[in-house]
Amino acid sequence: MSFWADFWNALTGIGTLALAGATFCVIRQGQRQRRDGECQHRDRFKPICLLAPYGGVDAWNRRGDLLEAMPPAPENPSCGTVTIRCVLRNVGVGPALKLRLKFRLLDMNGWTSEPWELSPLGAGETCGSDAAPLLVPFPIHEQFNQTDFAMLIGKPWEIWLEYEDVFGRQFQSLHSKSLLNSDPATFTWTAPVPGQEPKAVMRPIPWFTYHEGPTP
């Protein structure tokens, strides 16, 4: 009798372990499905904001022409105005909340302007046009004086859009004046030719790139 009792006890133990393992797998699968469902639900409300040139195509070697700096008015010498010759669009499927625009100047150790607050932009909505361009106030102070402002258009600038979705997730859209990436770590090299050294090739920088998460 002890043999059969031990045998059935062993089978019961094995069955219990198998049931526990199956239960664990079902729970994990259910959690994964819930996470996937939550991600899909959130993606249905994801905003994607960008600055589109009026012509609808990348200006490439004329990206600098997309900005115009207007000097401060005599009655307000501490603030200039930058015109952006682009349409601000939300091409995503959800509203862009807490929308802000700022400039980053790469020749000034990445100095970043004070963010300009904009109104929320719903899915499919636009702001700015050729007849009514985007006019961005640009404060002038010790860190960015009138000489810097006068040279703004010629500087290697970036325009950042920061915004959130209805769930509080953060997004950034980067627009770059630079055409080529000068970071040696990103270079590609030509195939070696007998008697010649390989040449470094800089990668092109797109006008628009999109990031999810806080500003790097």
Short mmCIF file of C-alpha atoms in Angstrom, two decimals:
data_model
loop_
_atom_site.label_atom_id
_atom_site.label_comp_id
_atom_site.label_asym_id
_atom_site.label_seq_id
_atom_site.Cartn_x
_atom_site.Cartn_y
_atom_site.Cartn_z
CA MET A 1 0.00 0.00 0.00
CA SER A 2 2.84 2.38 0.74
CA PHE A 3 4.10 2.01 -2.84
CA TRP A 4 0.75 2.99 -4.35
CA ALA A 5 0.30 5.79 -1.84
CA ASP A 6 3.74 7.19 -2.69
CA PHE A 7 3.00 6.76 -6.38
CA TRP A 8 -0.28 8.68 -6.20
CA ASN A 9 1.33 11.34 -4.02
CA ALA A 10 4.06 11.78 -6.65
CA LEU A 11 1.46 12.03 -9.41
CA THR A 12 -0.49 14.56 -7.36
CA GLY A 13 2.66 16.62 -6.83
CA ILE A 14 3.53 16.52 -10.52
CA GLY A 15 -0.04 17.50 -11.42
CA THR A 16 0.03 20.36 -8.96
CA LEU A 17 3.28 21.65 -10.40
CA ALA A 18 1.97 21.34 -13.94
CA LEU A 19 -1.22 23.16 -13.01
CA ALA A 20 0.79 25.91 -11.30
CA GLY A 21 3.00 26.24 -14.38
CA ALA A 22 0.00 26.41 -16.69
CA THR A 23 -1.67 28.99 -14.44
CA PHE A 24 1.50 31.08 -14.44
CA CYS A 25 1.69 30.95 -18.25
CA VAL A 26 -1.97 31.95 -18.56
CA ILE A 27 -1.47 34.87 -16.17
CA ARG A 28 1.65 36.05 -18.02
CA GLN A 29 -0.12 35.78 -21.36
CA GLY A 30 -3.07 37.74 -19.99
CA GLN A 31 -0.74 40.45 -18.65
CA ARG A 32 1.04 40.65 -22.00
CA GLN A 33 -2.24 40.90 -23.86
CA ARG A 34 -3.42 43.66 -21.51
CA ARG A 35 -0.14 45.58 -22.03
CA ASP A 36 -0.43 45.16 -25.79
CA GLY A 37 -4.04 46.29 -25.64
CA GLU A 38 -3.10 49.36 -23.59
CA CYS A 39 -0.30 50.25 -26.02
CA GLN A 40 -2.63 49.88 -29.00
CA HIS A 41 -5.24 52.00 -27.23
CA ARG A 42 -2.67 54.74 -26.49
CA ASP A 43 -1.32 54.62 -30.04
CA ARG A 44 -4.81 55.49 -31.27
CA PHE A 45 -4.30 58.91 -29.66
CA LYS A 46 -0.64 59.53 -30.57
CA PRO A 47 0.15 63.04 -31.89
CA ILE A 48 2.91 63.72 -34.43
CA CYS A 49 3.67 67.42 -34.91
CA LEU A 50 5.97 68.79 -37.58
CA LEU A 51 6.91 71.98 -39.41
CA ALA A 52 6.18 71.60 -43.13
CA PRO A 53 7.66 74.12 -45.60
CA TYR A 54 5.01 75.85 -47.66
CA GLY A 55 6.04 73.92 -50.76
CA GLY A 56 5.55 70.63 -48.92
CA VAL A 57 9.10 69.39 -49.56
CA ASP A 58 12.43 69.67 -47.76
CA ALA A 59 14.13 72.92 -48.77
CA TRP A 60 17.49 71.04 -48.48
CA ASN A 61 20.27 73.57 -49.17
CA ARG A 62 17.83 76.45 -48.53
CA ARG A 63 16.73 75.42 -45.04
CA GLY A 64 18.22 78.66 -43.75
CA ASP A 65 15.67 80.57 -45.85
CA LEU A 66 12.86 79.11 -43.74
CA LEU A 67 13.65 81.61 -40.98
CA GLU A 68 13.62 85.38 -40.92
CA ALA A 69 14.80 87.42 -37.94
CA MET A 70 13.06 90.73 -37.37
CA PRO A 71 14.98 93.07 -35.02
CA PRO A 72 13.37 94.33 -31.82
CA ALA A 73 11.02 97.28 -32.09
CA PRO A 74 12.18 100.50 -30.40
CA GLU A 75 9.36 100.24 -27.88
CA ASN A 76 10.43 96.69 -26.93
CA PRO A 77 14.22 96.35 -27.33
CA SER A 78 14.42 93.18 -25.24
CA CYS A 79 12.54 90.93 -27.66
CA GLY A 80 12.98 90.19 -31.34
CA THR A 81 10.72 88.13 -33.59
CA VAL A 82 11.53 85.09 -35.72
CA THR A 83 9.31 84.21 -38.66
CA ILE A 84 9.10 80.51 -39.51
CA ARG A 85 8.03 79.96 -43.11
CA CYS A 86 6.38 76.64 -42.39
CA VAL A 87 2.98 75.26 -41.50
CA LEU A 88 2.79 73.60 -38.09
CA ARG A 89 0.81 70.38 -38.58
CA ASN A 90 -0.38 67.59 -36.35
CA VAL A 91 -0.34 64.60 -38.68
CA GLY A 92 -0.99 62.16 -35.83
CA VAL A 93 -4.26 60.67 -34.62
CA GLY A 94 -4.52 62.42 -31.25
CA PRO A 95 -4.29 65.96 -29.85
CA ALA A 96 -0.91 67.49 -29.01
CA LEU A 97 -1.08 69.01 -25.52
CA LYS A 98 1.41 71.27 -23.72
CA LEU A 99 2.88 72.15 -27.12
CA ARG A 100 6.08 74.20 -26.95
CA LEU A 101 8.63 75.39 -29.53
CA LYS A 102 12.27 76.23 -28.85
CA PHE A 103 15.52 76.81 -30.73
CA ARG A 104 18.83 75.10 -30.03
CA LEU A 105 22.04 76.69 -31.38
CA LEU A 106 24.81 74.19 -31.94
CA ASP A 107 27.61 76.76 -32.24
CA MET A 108 26.79 78.10 -28.76
CA ASN A 109 27.33 74.81 -26.89
CA GLY A 110 23.75 73.78 -27.53
CA TRP A 111 22.27 76.93 -26.00
CA THR A 112 18.48 76.63 -26.00
CA SER A 113 15.98 79.46 -26.17
CA GLU A 114 13.13 79.87 -23.75
CA PRO A 115 10.24 77.66 -24.89
CA TRP A 116 7.35 79.37 -26.67
CA GLU A 117 4.02 78.03 -25.47
CA LEU A 118 1.44 77.21 -28.15
CA SER A 119 -2.20 76.24 -27.99
CA PRO A 120 -3.09 72.52 -28.14
CA LEU A 121 -3.23 71.20 -31.69
CA GLY A 122 -5.86 68.61 -32.52
CA ALA A 123 -5.33 65.72 -34.91
CA GLY A 124 -5.26 67.06 -38.46
CA GLU A 125 -5.14 70.69 -37.35
CA THR A 126 -2.61 73.25 -38.61
CA CYS A 127 -1.21 76.56 -37.45
CA GLY A 128 0.43 79.20 -39.66
CA SER A 129 0.30 79.81 -43.38
CA ASP A 130 1.98 81.81 -46.12
CA ALA A 131 -0.48 84.64 -45.48
CA ALA A 132 -0.21 84.38 -41.68
CA PRO A 133 3.21 82.86 -40.83
CA LEU A 134 4.32 81.67 -37.44
CA LEU A 135 5.82 84.59 -35.50
CA VAL A 136 7.95 83.45 -32.58
CA PRO A 137 8.97 85.98 -29.90
CA PHE A 138 12.69 85.70 -29.16
CA PRO A 139 13.90 87.29 -25.87
CA ILE A 140 17.24 89.12 -26.01
CA HIS A 141 19.45 89.21 -22.92
CA GLU A 142 23.06 88.74 -21.80
CA GLN A 143 23.27 85.10 -22.90
CA PHE A 144 21.80 85.91 -26.31
CA ASN A 145 22.37 89.54 -27.23
CA GLN A 146 21.36 91.61 -30.24
CA THR A 147 24.51 90.61 -32.16
CA ASP A 148 23.66 86.93 -31.67
CA PHE A 149 20.11 87.61 -32.79
CA ALA A 150 21.29 89.40 -35.93
CA MET A 151 23.40 86.32 -36.81
CA LEU A 152 20.68 83.79 -35.96
CA ILE A 153 19.76 82.83 -39.52
CA GLY A 154 23.35 81.92 -40.39
CA LYS A 155 23.88 79.81 -37.27
CA PRO A 156 23.53 75.99 -37.21
CA TRP A 157 20.11 75.90 -35.55
CA GLU A 158 17.61 73.26 -34.58
CA ILE A 159 13.90 73.75 -33.93
CA TRP A 160 12.38 71.47 -31.30
CA LEU A 161 8.69 70.85 -30.75
CA GLU A 162 7.78 69.34 -27.39
CA TYR A 163 4.30 68.03 -26.61
CA GLU A 164 2.30 65.37 -24.79
CA ASP A 165 -0.60 63.08 -25.59
CA VAL A 166 -3.75 62.69 -23.48
CA PHE A 167 -1.98 60.05 -21.34
CA GLY A 168 0.93 62.36 -20.46
CA ARG A 169 3.47 60.64 -22.72
CA GLN A 170 6.12 63.05 -24.00
CA PHE A 171 7.15 63.50 -27.64
CA GLN A 172 9.67 65.63 -29.52
CA SER A 173 9.96 66.64 -33.16
CA LEU A 174 13.37 67.88 -34.28
CA HIS A 175 13.95 70.07 -37.35
CA SER A 176 17.56 70.61 -38.34
CA LYS A 177 19.16 73.23 -40.55
CA SER A 178 22.34 71.15 -40.93
CA LEU A 179 22.46 68.98 -44.02
CA LEU A 180 25.22 66.54 -43.03
CA ASN A 181 26.23 64.89 -39.76
CA SER A 182 29.79 65.95 -38.91
CA ASP A 183 30.14 63.45 -36.03
CA PRO A 184 33.01 61.10 -37.02
CA ALA A 185 31.25 58.23 -35.24
CA THR A 186 28.52 58.34 -37.90
CA PHE A 187 30.81 58.42 -40.96
CA THR A 188 30.73 55.70 -43.58
CA TRP A 189 33.77 54.97 -45.71
CA THR A 190 34.24 54.43 -49.43
CA ALA A 191 35.54 51.11 -50.68
CA PRO A 192 39.35 51.07 -50.75
CA VAL A 193 40.92 51.73 -54.14
CA PRO A 194 44.50 50.59 -54.84
CA GLY A 195 46.85 53.47 -54.18
CA GLN A 196 44.20 55.64 -52.51
CA GLU A 197 43.01 56.07 -48.96
CA PRO A 198 39.33 55.41 -48.18
CA LYS A 199 37.29 58.59 -47.94
CA ALA A 200 34.86 59.46 -45.18
CA VAL A 201 31.27 60.09 -46.21
CA MET A 202 29.02 62.13 -43.93
CA ARG A 203 25.45 60.99 -43.57
CA PRO A 204 22.65 63.40 -44.53
CA ILE A 205 20.46 64.80 -41.74
CA PRO A 206 16.73 64.73 -42.48
CA TRP A 207 14.71 67.89 -41.96
CA PHE A 208 12.34 66.15 -39.55
CA THR A 209 12.94 63.43 -36.95
CA TYR A 210 10.52 62.18 -34.31
CA HIS A 211 11.27 61.01 -30.77
CA GLU A 212 9.21 59.59 -27.93
CA GLY A 213 10.30 60.40 -24.39
CA PRO A 214 11.81 63.45 -22.67
CA THR A 215 14.08 65.83 -24.57
CA PRO A 216 17.61 64.36 -24.75
#
